Amino acid sequence: MRDEGDLSQQGSSLLLGPDQVGQAAQLLQQGGVVAFPTETVYGLGADAANDSAVARVFRAKGRPEGHPLIVHLGVSENLSKWTTSSDDRMLGLAEAFWPGPLTMIVPRTNRVSSLATGGRDTVGLRVPDHPVAQELLRLVGGGVVGPSANRFGHVSPTTAGHVLADLRDKIDAVLDGGSTEIGLESTIVEILDSGPIVLLRPGGILSEQIETVVGEKVIDGRAGVSRAAGMLSSHYSPSAPLRVANSSQGAGPGTVFIVAGHGTKSANAMSRNFGSPGAITLRLPADTRGFARGLYDALRAADATDPLEIVVIPPTSGPMLAAILDRLAKASGPRRGSGNAGGSPLGTG
Ligand code: TXA
Ligand code: MG
């Protein structure tokens, strides 16, 4: 269903180049839904102050309402428009890490659609570090919600092609800004009145970096009650069952291996027979930044071969390791609603 005032072509999503950011901004201002690049993954944008536009984001993704969306702000946006907090720790982290891959969950103002915050009194805020996203946010001149631009429960998109593979015809446009640099979603921390800073999702900004800025310990919130929907198991999943391993042992034909290291640079380098006959191997860089950058593309490429199993042999050390292992644990976790580990990842958290 298309809303009134929708500029898009009926039934098909526009693919816009980075020089067409003005058109993307116009679509957003008119209540449209436009995917856009960030330094982490592609986001599915809508005007954060427009309830019906935000509702379309939930529908396009198949995401149940009640799962809050983060709000993206431009570099010169005034934080006090979006949060009632003036916590020094929040201000210090904004100063240190924005624009960048850090989302802060803080008390909200009424400006943001309550649909976007899932009815909560908090909002996730982030200033992305990507020239196309920044230009878009500058032209729109407000907040833009941006969940990852994938079908709910699926692997996040790191290219415009990934977005279209999941959401073609469900969104007005995708603004192409090339492959995303980091490749995994932002670090999420919660900073509520005088409580400790709680890490809800590891990402490109490390707890240690945050601790250095604020001078206090960051609590790992992942052990406790699930507060961010992305913390539920079986998020970020390919369709095939996924296993994390440190060697190829026990894997048979019909396996796709995603392996850190062994020389080549990209997941496009597919070769047969890592470990067992009939297996396919996708090689990613051995360093965690390169591995993180290529992981979701490799998972999609692996899935496209309709394998019996995907076996990922991740790097063993490096700055992005916590984020990589977090996403792999979710992708290999039990899948709700399927009754077995190999079922569809859809309909999950
Ligand atoms: O890197 C990223 O963060 C990307 C890019 C596009 O910016 N966005 C992204 O959004 O990963 P999403 O919606 O796929 O993941 C954000 C997570 C969700 O698990 C959501 O439930 C949680 O953050 N979240 C957002 N607002 C929240 C809030 N107010 N309280 C608790 N959790 C919140
Ligand atoms: Mg997501």
mmCIF file of C-alpha atoms and ligand atoms in Angstrom:
data_model
loop_
_atom_site.group_PDB
_atom_site.id
_atom_site.type_symbol
_atom_site.label_atom_id
_atom_site.label_comp_id
_atom_site.label_asym_id
_atom_site.label_seq_id
_atom_site.Cartn_x
_atom_site.Cartn_y
_atom_site.Cartn_z
ATOM 1 C CA MET A 1 0.000 0.000 0.000
ATOM 2 C CA ARG A 2 1.369 3.381 -0.998
ATOM 3 C CA ASP A 3 0.621 6.477 0.994
ATOM 4 C CA GLU A 4 -0.550 9.693 -0.596
ATOM 5 C CA GLY A 5 2.177 12.078 -1.625
ATOM 6 C CA ASP A 6 4.464 9.238 -2.489
ATOM 7 C CA LEU A 7 6.782 10.232 -5.345
ATOM 8 C CA SER A 8 7.897 6.744 -6.122
ATOM 9 C CA GLN A 9 7.047 4.736 -9.158
ATOM 10 C CA GLN A 10 4.247 2.348 -8.425
ATOM 11 C CA GLY A 11 5.514 -1.072 -7.433
ATOM 12 C CA SER A 12 9.224 -0.590 -7.963
ATOM 13 C CA SER A 13 11.972 0.880 -5.850
ATOM 14 C CA LEU A 14 14.177 3.581 -7.386
ATOM 15 C CA LEU A 15 17.917 3.019 -7.349
ATOM 16 C CA LEU A 16 19.436 6.467 -6.768
ATOM 17 C CA GLY A 17 23.112 7.325 -7.174
ATOM 18 C CA PRO A 18 25.009 9.405 -4.611
ATOM 19 C CA ASP A 19 24.479 12.452 -6.879
ATOM 20 C CA GLN A 20 20.713 12.040 -6.418
ATOM 21 C CA VAL A 21 20.754 12.614 -2.672
ATOM 22 C CA GLY A 22 18.452 15.627 -3.169
ATOM 23 C CA GLN A 23 15.757 13.379 -4.604
ATOM 24 C CA ALA A 24 16.176 10.969 -1.690
ATOM 25 C CA ALA A 25 15.809 13.847 0.774
ATOM 26 C CA GLN A 26 12.656 15.022 -0.975
ATOM 27 C CA LEU A 27 11.141 11.544 -0.777
ATOM 28 C CA LEU A 28 11.879 11.425 2.955
ATOM 29 C CA GLN A 29 10.369 14.859 3.537
ATOM 30 C CA GLN A 30 7.195 13.693 1.783
ATOM 31 C CA GLY A 31 6.807 10.670 4.030
ATOM 32 C CA GLY A 32 8.687 8.210 1.837
ATOM 33 C CA VAL A 33 10.837 5.262 2.858
ATOM 34 C CA VAL A 34 14.379 5.396 1.473
ATOM 35 C CA ALA A 35 17.322 3.127 2.267
ATOM 36 C CA PHE A 36 20.618 4.964 2.713
ATOM 37 C CA PRO A 37 24.274 4.036 3.257
ATOM 38 C CA THR A 38 26.085 4.528 6.553
ATOM 39 C CA GLU A 39 29.581 3.501 7.616
ATOM 40 C CA THR A 40 28.131 0.419 9.380
ATOM 41 C CA VAL A 41 25.300 -1.045 7.276
ATOM 42 C CA TYR A 42 22.491 0.397 5.128
ATOM 43 C CA GLY A 43 19.605 1.916 7.077
ATOM 44 C CA LEU A 44 15.940 2.095 6.126
ATOM 45 C CA GLY A 45 15.150 5.780 6.413
ATOM 46 C CA ALA A 46 11.952 7.648 7.210
ATOM 47 C CA ASP A 47 11.196 10.985 8.860
ATOM 48 C CA ALA A 48 11.477 10.255 12.600
ATOM 49 C CA ALA A 49 8.756 12.788 13.382
ATOM 50 C CA ASN A 50 6.216 11.329 10.913
ATOM 51 C CA ASP A 51 4.172 8.451 12.356
ATOM 52 C CA SER A 52 2.819 7.171 9.058
ATOM 53 C CA ALA A 53 6.263 7.196 7.428
ATOM 54 C CA VAL A 54 7.678 5.307 10.412
ATOM 55 C CA ALA A 55 4.799 2.825 10.214
ATOM 56 C CA ARG A 56 5.793 2.102 6.614
ATOM 57 C CA VAL A 57 9.313 1.194 7.766
ATOM 58 C CA PHE A 58 7.913 -1.471 10.085
ATOM 59 C CA ARG A 59 5.700 -2.806 7.303
ATOM 60 C CA ALA A 60 8.465 -2.869 4.691
ATOM 61 C CA LYS A 61 10.803 -4.784 7.001
ATOM 62 C CA GLY A 62 8.110 -7.041 8.412
ATOM 63 C CA ARG A 63 9.287 -5.863 11.811
ATOM 64 C CA PRO A 64 6.745 -6.047 14.622
ATOM 65 C CA GLU A 65 5.877 -2.676 16.097
ATOM 66 C CA GLY A 66 7.289 -2.358 19.573
ATOM 67 C CA HIS A 67 10.854 -2.985 18.369
ATOM 68 C CA PRO A 68 12.341 0.519 18.680
ATOM 69 C CA LEU A 69 14.220 2.186 15.814
ATOM 70 C CA ILE A 70 17.330 4.310 16.176
ATOM 71 C CA VAL A 71 17.222 7.919 14.995
ATOM 72 C CA HIS A 72 20.012 9.283 12.788
ATOM 73 C CA LEU A 73 20.980 12.916 13.166
ATOM 74 C CA GLY A 74 23.089 15.239 11.034
ATOM 75 C CA VAL A 75 26.403 16.537 12.348
ATOM 76 C CA SER A 76 25.031 19.966 13.208
ATOM 77 C CA GLU A 77 21.757 18.761 14.719
ATOM 78 C CA ASN A 78 21.007 20.045 18.213
ATOM 79 C CA LEU A 79 20.925 17.092 20.625
ATOM 80 C CA SER A 80 18.483 18.830 22.954
ATOM 81 C CA LYS A 81 15.807 18.561 20.269
ATOM 82 C CA TRP A 82 15.912 14.776 20.653
ATOM 83 C CA THR A 83 16.886 14.033 24.249
ATOM 84 C CA THR A 84 15.987 15.585 27.588
ATOM 85 C CA SER A 85 19.332 14.387 28.950
ATOM 86 C CA SER A 86 22.300 16.661 29.455
ATOM 87 C CA ASP A 87 24.406 13.870 30.974
ATOM 88 C CA ASP A 88 28.090 14.795 30.681
ATOM 89 C CA ARG A 89 28.935 11.234 29.714
ATOM 90 C CA MET A 90 26.560 11.393 26.740
ATOM 91 C CA LEU A 91 27.987 14.752 25.696
ATOM 92 C CA GLY A 92 31.549 13.498 26.072
ATOM 93 C CA LEU A 93 30.870 10.382 23.996
ATOM 94 C CA ALA A 94 29.089 12.422 21.313
ATOM 95 C CA GLU A 95 32.106 14.704 21.157
ATOM 96 C CA ALA A 96 34.556 11.794 21.008
ATOM 97 C CA PHE A 97 32.787 9.363 18.685
ATOM 98 C CA TRP A 98 30.246 11.225 16.516
ATOM 99 C CA PRO A 99 30.044 11.080 13.654
ATOM 100 C CA GLY A 100 30.679 7.364 14.061
ATOM 101 C CA PRO A 101 29.401 3.870 14.845
ATOM 102 C CA LEU A 102 28.010 4.574 18.317
ATOM 103 C CA THR A 103 24.302 4.581 19.200
ATOM 104 C CA MET A 104 23.335 6.030 22.569
ATOM 105 C CA ILE A 105 20.029 5.135 24.174
ATOM 106 C CA VAL A 106 18.938 8.133 26.203
ATOM 107 C CA PRO A 107 15.697 9.733 27.486
ATOM 108 C CA ARG A 108 13.640 11.020 24.557
ATOM 109 C CA THR A 109 11.810 14.258 23.810
ATOM 110 C CA ASN A 110 8.353 14.303 22.228
ATOM 111 C CA ARG A 111 9.714 15.222 18.836
ATOM 112 C CA VAL A 112 10.377 11.620 17.897
ATOM 113 C CA SER A 113 7.429 9.476 16.802
ATOM 114 C CA SER A 114 6.437 7.203 19.695
ATOM 115 C CA LEU A 115 6.032 4.466 17.116
ATOM 116 C CA ALA A 116 9.762 4.797 16.388
ATOM 117 C CA THR A 117 10.649 4.296 20.045
ATOM 118 C CA GLY A 118 8.296 1.373 20.484
ATOM 119 C CA GLY A 119 6.363 3.344 23.081
ATOM 120 C CA ARG A 120 9.438 3.658 25.313
ATOM 121 C CA ASP A 121 10.585 6.805 27.052
ATOM 122 C CA THR A 122 14.064 6.402 25.550
ATOM 123 C CA VAL A 123 15.448 6.940 22.062
ATOM 124 C CA GLY A 124 18.543 5.559 20.321
ATOM 125 C CA LEU A 125 20.554 8.368 18.693
ATOM 126 C CA ARG A 126 23.422 8.154 16.243
ATOM 127 C CA VAL A 127 25.287 10.511 13.890
ATOM 128 C CA PRO A 128 26.582 8.369 11.014
ATOM 129 C CA ASP A 129 30.038 8.872 9.546
ATOM 130 C CA HIS A 130 29.276 8.621 5.839
ATOM 131 C CA PRO A 131 29.346 11.559 3.406
ATOM 132 C CA VAL A 132 26.161 10.493 1.583
ATOM 133 C CA ALA A 133 24.264 9.949 4.861
ATOM 134 C CA GLN A 134 25.477 13.285 6.190
ATOM 135 C CA GLU A 135 24.404 15.145 3.068
ATOM 136 C CA LEU A 136 21.022 13.405 3.202
ATOM 137 C CA LEU A 137 20.521 14.304 6.876
ATOM 138 C CA ARG A 138 21.587 17.893 6.223
ATOM 139 C CA LEU A 139 19.038 18.245 3.397
ATOM 140 C CA VAL A 140 16.236 16.559 5.347
ATOM 141 C CA GLY A 141 17.050 18.751 8.322
ATOM 142 C CA GLY A 142 15.659 16.532 11.084
ATOM 143 C CA GLY A 143 15.922 13.019 12.434
ATOM 144 C CA VAL A 144 15.735 9.987 10.184
ATOM 145 C CA VAL A 145 14.912 6.579 11.646
ATOM 146 C CA GLY A 146 17.213 3.874 10.384
ATOM 147 C CA PRO A 147 16.855 0.247 11.277
ATOM 148 C CA SER A 148 19.089 -1.938 9.143
ATOM 149 C CA ALA A 149 17.482 -2.127 5.682
ATOM 150 C CA ASN A 150 16.840 -5.868 5.629
ATOM 151 C CA ARG A 151 13.843 -8.133 6.039
ATOM 152 C CA PHE A 152 13.224 -8.571 9.760
ATOM 153 C CA GLY A 153 15.578 -11.169 11.228
ATOM 154 C CA HIS A 154 17.747 -11.359 8.104
ATOM 155 C CA VAL A 155 21.397 -10.394 7.679
ATOM 156 C CA SER A 156 21.952 -6.606 7.539
ATOM 157 C CA PRO A 157 22.740 -5.120 4.092
ATOM 158 C CA THR A 158 26.183 -3.771 3.289
ATOM 159 C CA THR A 159 25.419 -2.844 -0.352
ATOM 160 C CA ALA A 160 22.473 -1.304 -2.222
ATOM 161 C CA GLY A 161 22.110 -4.668 -3.975
ATOM 162 C CA HIS A 162 21.581 -6.405 -0.628
ATOM 163 C CA VAL A 163 18.847 -3.878 0.186
ATOM 164 C CA LEU A 164 17.049 -4.535 -3.091
ATOM 165 C CA ALA A 165 17.391 -8.288 -2.660
ATOM 166 C CA ASP A 166 15.383 -8.017 0.563
ATOM 167 C CA LEU A 167 13.101 -5.012 0.039
ATOM 168 C CA ARG A 168 12.633 -4.433 -3.697
ATOM 169 C CA ASP A 169 9.158 -3.014 -4.325
ATOM 170 C CA LYS A 170 8.551 -2.525 -0.614
ATOM 171 C CA ILE A 171 10.414 0.799 -0.360
ATOM 172 C CA ASP A 172 10.453 3.986 -2.425
ATOM 173 C CA ALA A 173 14.169 4.082 -3.143
ATOM 174 C CA VAL A 174 17.649 3.039 -2.182
ATOM 175 C CA LEU A 175 20.423 5.603 -2.233
ATOM 176 C CA ASP A 176 23.585 3.837 -3.374
ATOM 177 C CA GLY A 177 26.749 4.817 -1.533
ATOM 178 C CA GLY A 178 28.814 1.735 -2.313
ATOM 179 C CA SER A 179 29.867 -1.001 0.109
ATOM 180 C CA THR A 180 29.788 -0.002 3.752
ATOM 181 C CA GLU A 181 33.143 0.431 5.436
ATOM 182 C CA ILE A 182 32.611 -1.279 8.797
ATOM 183 C CA GLY A 183 30.112 -3.935 7.775
ATOM 184 C CA LEU A 184 28.583 -4.623 11.211
ATOM 185 C CA GLU A 185 25.979 -2.560 13.070
ATOM 186 C CA SER A 186 26.931 0.209 15.504
ATOM 187 C CA THR A 187 27.875 -0.228 19.138
ATOM 188 C CA ILE A 188 24.820 0.445 21.333
ATOM 189 C CA VAL A 189 25.094 1.781 24.871
ATOM 190 C CA GLU A 190 22.343 2.859 27.230
ATOM 191 C CA ILE A 191 22.953 5.980 29.317
ATOM 192 C CA LEU A 192 20.108 6.636 31.716
ATOM 193 C CA ASP A 193 19.996 9.005 34.676
ATOM 194 C CA SER A 194 22.985 8.444 36.919
ATOM 195 C CA GLY A 195 23.028 4.705 36.164
ATOM 196 C CA PRO A 196 26.098 2.943 34.770
ATOM 197 C CA ILE A 197 26.730 2.937 31.013
ATOM 198 C CA VAL A 198 25.403 -0.377 29.730
ATOM 199 C CA LEU A 199 26.675 -2.052 26.555
ATOM 200 C CA LEU A 200 23.743 -3.556 24.638
ATOM 201 C CA ARG A 201 25.483 -4.412 21.352
ATOM 202 C CA PRO A 202 29.228 -4.473 20.616
ATOM 203 C CA GLY A 203 30.410 -2.800 17.419
ATOM 204 C CA GLY A 204 33.053 -0.526 15.968
ATOM 205 C CA ILE A 205 33.457 1.567 19.121
ATOM 206 C CA LEU A 206 34.934 -0.594 21.874
ATOM 207 C CA SER A 207 33.966 -0.568 25.563
ATOM 208 C CA GLU A 208 37.589 0.284 26.367
ATOM 209 C CA GLN A 209 37.405 3.393 24.157
ATOM 210 C CA ILE A 210 34.214 4.488 25.920
ATOM 211 C CA GLU A 211 35.758 3.862 29.343
ATOM 212 C CA THR A 212 38.741 6.019 28.436
ATOM 213 C CA VAL A 213 36.453 8.946 27.595
ATOM 214 C CA VAL A 214 34.043 8.717 30.533
ATOM 215 C CA GLY A 215 36.458 7.425 33.175
ATOM 216 C CA GLU A 216 34.130 4.696 34.406
ATOM 217 C CA LYS A 217 33.483 1.023 33.743
ATOM 218 C CA VAL A 218 31.022 0.019 30.996
ATOM 219 C CA ILE A 219 28.689 -2.758 32.169
ATOM 220 C CA ASP A 220 28.030 -5.589 29.708
ATOM 221 C CA GLY A 221 24.243 -5.655 29.458
ATOM 222 C CA ARG A 222 24.113 -8.685 27.217
ATOM 223 C CA ALA A 223 24.143 -11.185 30.079
ATOM 224 C CA GLY A 224 20.923 -9.827 31.574
ATOM 225 C CA VAL A 225 17.426 -9.219 30.286
ATOM 226 C CA SER A 226 17.248 -8.535 26.555
ATOM 227 C CA ARG A 227 16.698 -4.822 26.129
ATOM 228 C CA ALA A 228 17.593 -4.299 22.499
ATOM 229 C CA ALA A 229 15.669 -6.432 20.045
ATOM 230 C CA GLY A 230 18.942 -7.173 18.268
ATOM 231 C CA MET A 231 20.053 -8.939 21.390
ATOM 232 C CA LEU A 232 17.580 -11.728 20.880
ATOM 233 C CA SER A 233 19.081 -14.911 19.538
ATOM 234 C CA SER A 234 18.492 -15.675 15.875
ATOM 235 C CA HIS A 235 18.853 -12.105 14.695
ATOM 236 C CA TYR A 236 21.205 -11.401 11.755
ATOM 237 C CA SER A 237 20.558 -14.835 10.287
ATOM 238 C CA PRO A 238 21.080 -16.422 6.898
ATOM 239 C CA SER A 239 18.527 -19.105 5.919
ATOM 240 C CA ALA A 240 20.901 -22.058 6.093
ATOM 241 C CA PRO A 241 21.972 -23.330 9.524
ATOM 242 C CA LEU A 242 25.151 -21.653 10.625
ATOM 243 C CA ARG A 243 27.896 -23.088 12.793
ATOM 244 C CA VAL A 244 30.945 -21.378 14.235
ATOM 245 C CA ALA A 245 34.039 -23.555 14.321
ATOM 246 C CA ASN A 246 37.785 -23.308 14.586
ATOM 247 C CA SER A 247 38.492 -25.993 12.028
ATOM 248 C CA SER A 248 36.746 -27.712 9.134
ATOM 249 C CA GLN A 249 36.317 -30.950 11.062
ATOM 250 C CA GLY A 250 32.938 -32.609 10.970
ATOM 251 C CA ALA A 251 31.608 -30.728 7.961
ATOM 252 C CA GLY A 252 30.480 -32.673 4.919
ATOM 253 C CA PRO A 253 29.418 -32.010 1.316
ATOM 254 C CA GLY A 254 26.896 -29.191 0.933
ATOM 255 C CA THR A 255 28.838 -27.024 3.355
ATOM 256 C CA VAL A 256 29.944 -23.483 2.641
ATOM 257 C CA PHE A 257 32.939 -22.447 4.690
ATOM 258 C CA ILE A 258 33.547 -18.799 5.467
ATOM 259 C CA VAL A 259 37.142 -18.689 6.552
ATOM 260 C CA ALA A 260 39.263 -15.877 7.979
ATOM 261 C CA GLY A 261 42.585 -15.533 6.266
ATOM 262 C CA HIS A 262 44.477 -17.809 3.921
ATOM 263 C CA GLY A 263 45.604 -15.043 1.656
ATOM 264 C CA THR A 264 42.833 -13.704 -0.547
ATOM 265 C CA LYS A 265 40.921 -10.526 0.016
ATOM 266 C CA SER A 266 37.272 -10.920 -0.794
ATOM 267 C CA ALA A 267 34.333 -13.225 -0.498
ATOM 268 C CA ASN A 268 34.151 -13.272 -4.275
ATOM 269 C CA ALA A 269 37.123 -15.606 -4.194
ATOM 270 C CA MET A 270 35.122 -18.824 -3.988
ATOM 271 C CA SER A 271 37.006 -22.060 -4.113
ATOM 272 C CA ARG A 272 35.964 -25.640 -3.703
ATOM 273 C CA ASN A 273 37.134 -28.214 -1.231
ATOM 274 C CA PHE A 274 38.133 -26.669 2.018
ATOM 275 C CA GLY A 275 38.122 -29.724 4.179
ATOM 276 C CA SER A 276 35.605 -31.886 2.371
ATOM 277 C CA PRO A 277 34.530 -32.803 -1.179
ATOM 278 C CA GLY A 278 31.534 -30.821 -2.433
ATOM 279 C CA ALA A 279 32.192 -27.972 -0.038
ATOM 280 C CA ILE A 280 32.636 -24.336 -1.097
ATOM 281 C CA THR A 281 35.019 -21.950 0.634
ATOM 282 C CA LEU A 282 34.670 -18.162 0.862
ATOM 283 C CA ARG A 283 37.829 -16.514 2.095
ATOM 284 C CA LEU A 284 37.773 -13.289 4.073
ATOM 285 C CA PRO A 285 40.695 -11.247 5.425
ATOM 286 C CA ALA A 286 42.239 -12.625 8.604
ATOM 287 C CA ASP A 287 42.123 -9.283 10.410
ATOM 288 C CA THR A 288 38.900 -8.495 12.249
ATOM 289 C CA ARG A 289 38.190 -5.235 10.414
ATOM 290 C CA GLY A 290 38.459 -6.856 6.994
ATOM 291 C CA PHE A 291 36.532 -9.898 8.178
ATOM 292 C CA ALA A 292 33.737 -7.736 9.642
ATOM 293 C CA ARG A 293 33.541 -5.702 6.430
ATOM 294 C CA GLY A 294 33.015 -8.807 4.293
ATOM 295 C CA LEU A 295 31.063 -11.076 6.639
ATOM 296 C CA TYR A 296 27.456 -10.220 5.715
ATOM 297 C CA ASP A 297 28.196 -10.269 1.992
ATOM 298 C CA ALA A 298 29.808 -13.677 2.461
ATOM 299 C CA LEU A 299 26.814 -14.962 4.454
ATOM 300 C CA ARG A 300 24.479 -13.829 1.668
ATOM 301 C CA ALA A 301 26.724 -15.391 -0.989
ATOM 302 C CA ALA A 302 26.885 -18.609 1.022
ATOM 303 C CA ASP A 303 23.122 -18.668 1.482
ATOM 304 C CA ALA A 304 22.560 -18.164 -2.244
ATOM 305 C CA THR A 305 24.137 -21.568 -2.930
ATOM 306 C CA ASP A 306 21.404 -23.159 -0.793
ATOM 307 C CA PRO A 307 23.882 -25.132 1.303
ATOM 308 C CA LEU A 308 23.049 -27.712 3.941
ATOM 309 C CA GLU A 309 25.197 -25.799 6.365
ATOM 310 C CA ILE A 310 27.383 -22.705 6.640
ATOM 311 C CA VAL A 311 30.500 -23.101 8.774
ATOM 312 C CA VAL A 312 32.280 -19.909 9.788
ATOM 313 C CA ILE A 313 35.871 -20.015 10.993
ATOM 314 C CA PRO A 314 36.356 -16.514 12.438
ATOM 315 C CA PRO A 315 39.508 -14.580 13.305
ATOM 316 C CA THR A 316 40.879 -15.174 16.782
ATOM 317 C CA SER A 317 41.928 -11.693 17.852
ATOM 318 C CA GLY A 318 41.556 -8.041 16.908
ATOM 319 C CA PRO A 319 39.453 -4.963 17.631
ATOM 320 C CA MET A 320 36.193 -6.114 15.999
ATOM 321 C CA LEU A 321 36.285 -9.603 17.520
ATOM 322 C CA ALA A 322 33.571 -9.008 20.144
ATOM 323 C CA ALA A 323 31.179 -7.651 17.503
ATOM 324 C CA ILE A 324 31.946 -10.506 15.087
ATOM 325 C CA LEU A 325 31.432 -13.224 17.701
ATOM 326 C CA ASP A 326 28.255 -11.504 18.935
ATOM 327 C CA ARG A 327 26.688 -11.493 15.450
ATOM 328 C CA LEU A 328 27.825 -15.058 14.713
ATOM 329 C CA ALA A 329 26.376 -16.267 18.025
ATOM 330 C CA LYS A 330 23.044 -14.678 17.112
ATOM 331 C CA ALA A 331 23.109 -16.050 13.584
ATOM 332 C CA SER A 332 23.862 -19.558 14.857
ATOM 333 C CA GLY A 333 21.487 -19.374 17.814
ATOM 334 C CA PRO A 334 18.262 -21.315 18.187
ATOM 335 C CA ARG A 335 15.571 -20.073 15.844
ATOM 336 C CA ARG A 336 12.274 -19.201 17.367
ATOM 337 C CA GLY A 337 9.160 -20.577 15.742
ATOM 338 C CA SER A 338 10.952 -23.220 13.698
ATOM 339 C CA GLY A 339 11.300 -26.069 16.168
ATOM 340 C CA ASN A 340 14.754 -26.910 14.817
ATOM 341 C CA ALA A 341 18.071 -25.195 14.374
ATOM 342 C CA GLY A 342 17.841 -25.241 10.596
ATOM 343 C CA GLY A 343 14.494 -23.519 10.142
ATOM 344 C CA SER A 344 13.671 -20.175 8.659
ATOM 345 C CA PRO A 345 15.149 -17.201 10.488
ATOM 346 C CA LEU A 346 12.074 -15.119 9.778
ATOM 347 C CA GLY A 347 9.596 -14.301 12.461
ATOM 348 C CA THR A 348 12.342 -14.074 15.067
ATOM 349 C CA GLY A 349 13.621 -11.185 17.179
HETATM 350 O O1 TXA B 1 24.688 0.615 12.694
HETATM 351 C C1 TXA B 1 23.511 0.681 12.991
HETATM 352 O O2 TXA B 1 23.120 0.872 14.148
HETATM 353 C C2 TXA B 1 22.473 0.548 11.875
HETATM 354 C C3 TXA B 1 22.681 1.720 10.922
HETATM 355 C C4 TXA B 1 21.674 1.751 9.802
HETATM 356 O O3 TXA B 1 22.706 2.926 11.640
HETATM 357 N N1 TXA B 1 21.150 0.483 12.389
HETATM 358 C C5 TXA B 1 20.699 -0.607 13.062
HETATM 359 O O4 TXA B 1 19.369 -0.499 13.481
HETATM 360 O O5 TXA B 1 21.375 -1.601 13.275
HETATM 361 P P1 TXA B 1 18.548 -1.755 13.966
HETATM 362 O O6 TXA B 1 17.168 -1.239 14.219
HETATM 363 O O7 TXA B 1 18.668 -2.861 12.992
HETATM 364 O O8 TXA B 1 19.193 -2.107 15.336
HETATM 365 C C6 TXA B 1 19.100 -1.192 16.407
HETATM 366 C C7 TXA B 1 18.876 -1.924 17.687
HETATM 367 C C8 TXA B 1 17.603 -2.752 17.678
HETATM 368 O O9 TXA B 1 17.908 -4.002 18.256
HETATM 369 C C9 TXA B 1 16.666 -1.959 18.556
HETATM 370 O O10 TXA B 1 15.748 -2.787 19.219
HETATM 371 C C10 TXA B 1 17.613 -1.278 19.514
HETATM 372 O O11 TXA B 1 18.729 -0.968 18.734
HETATM 373 N N2 TXA B 1 17.047 -0.028 20.034
HETATM 374 C C11 TXA B 1 16.754 1.084 19.339
HETATM 375 N N3 TXA B 1 16.209 2.013 20.130
HETATM 376 C C12 TXA B 1 16.163 1.487 21.367
HETATM 377 C C13 TXA B 1 15.686 1.934 22.621
HETATM 378 N N4 TXA B 1 15.149 3.148 22.779
HETATM 379 N N5 TXA B 1 15.806 1.109 23.686
HETATM 380 C C14 TXA B 1 16.339 -0.113 23.533
HETATM 381 N N6 TXA B 1 16.797 -0.614 22.370
HETATM 382 C C15 TXA B 1 16.705 0.168 21.302
HETATM 383 MG MG MG B 2 18.775 -4.754 12.283
#
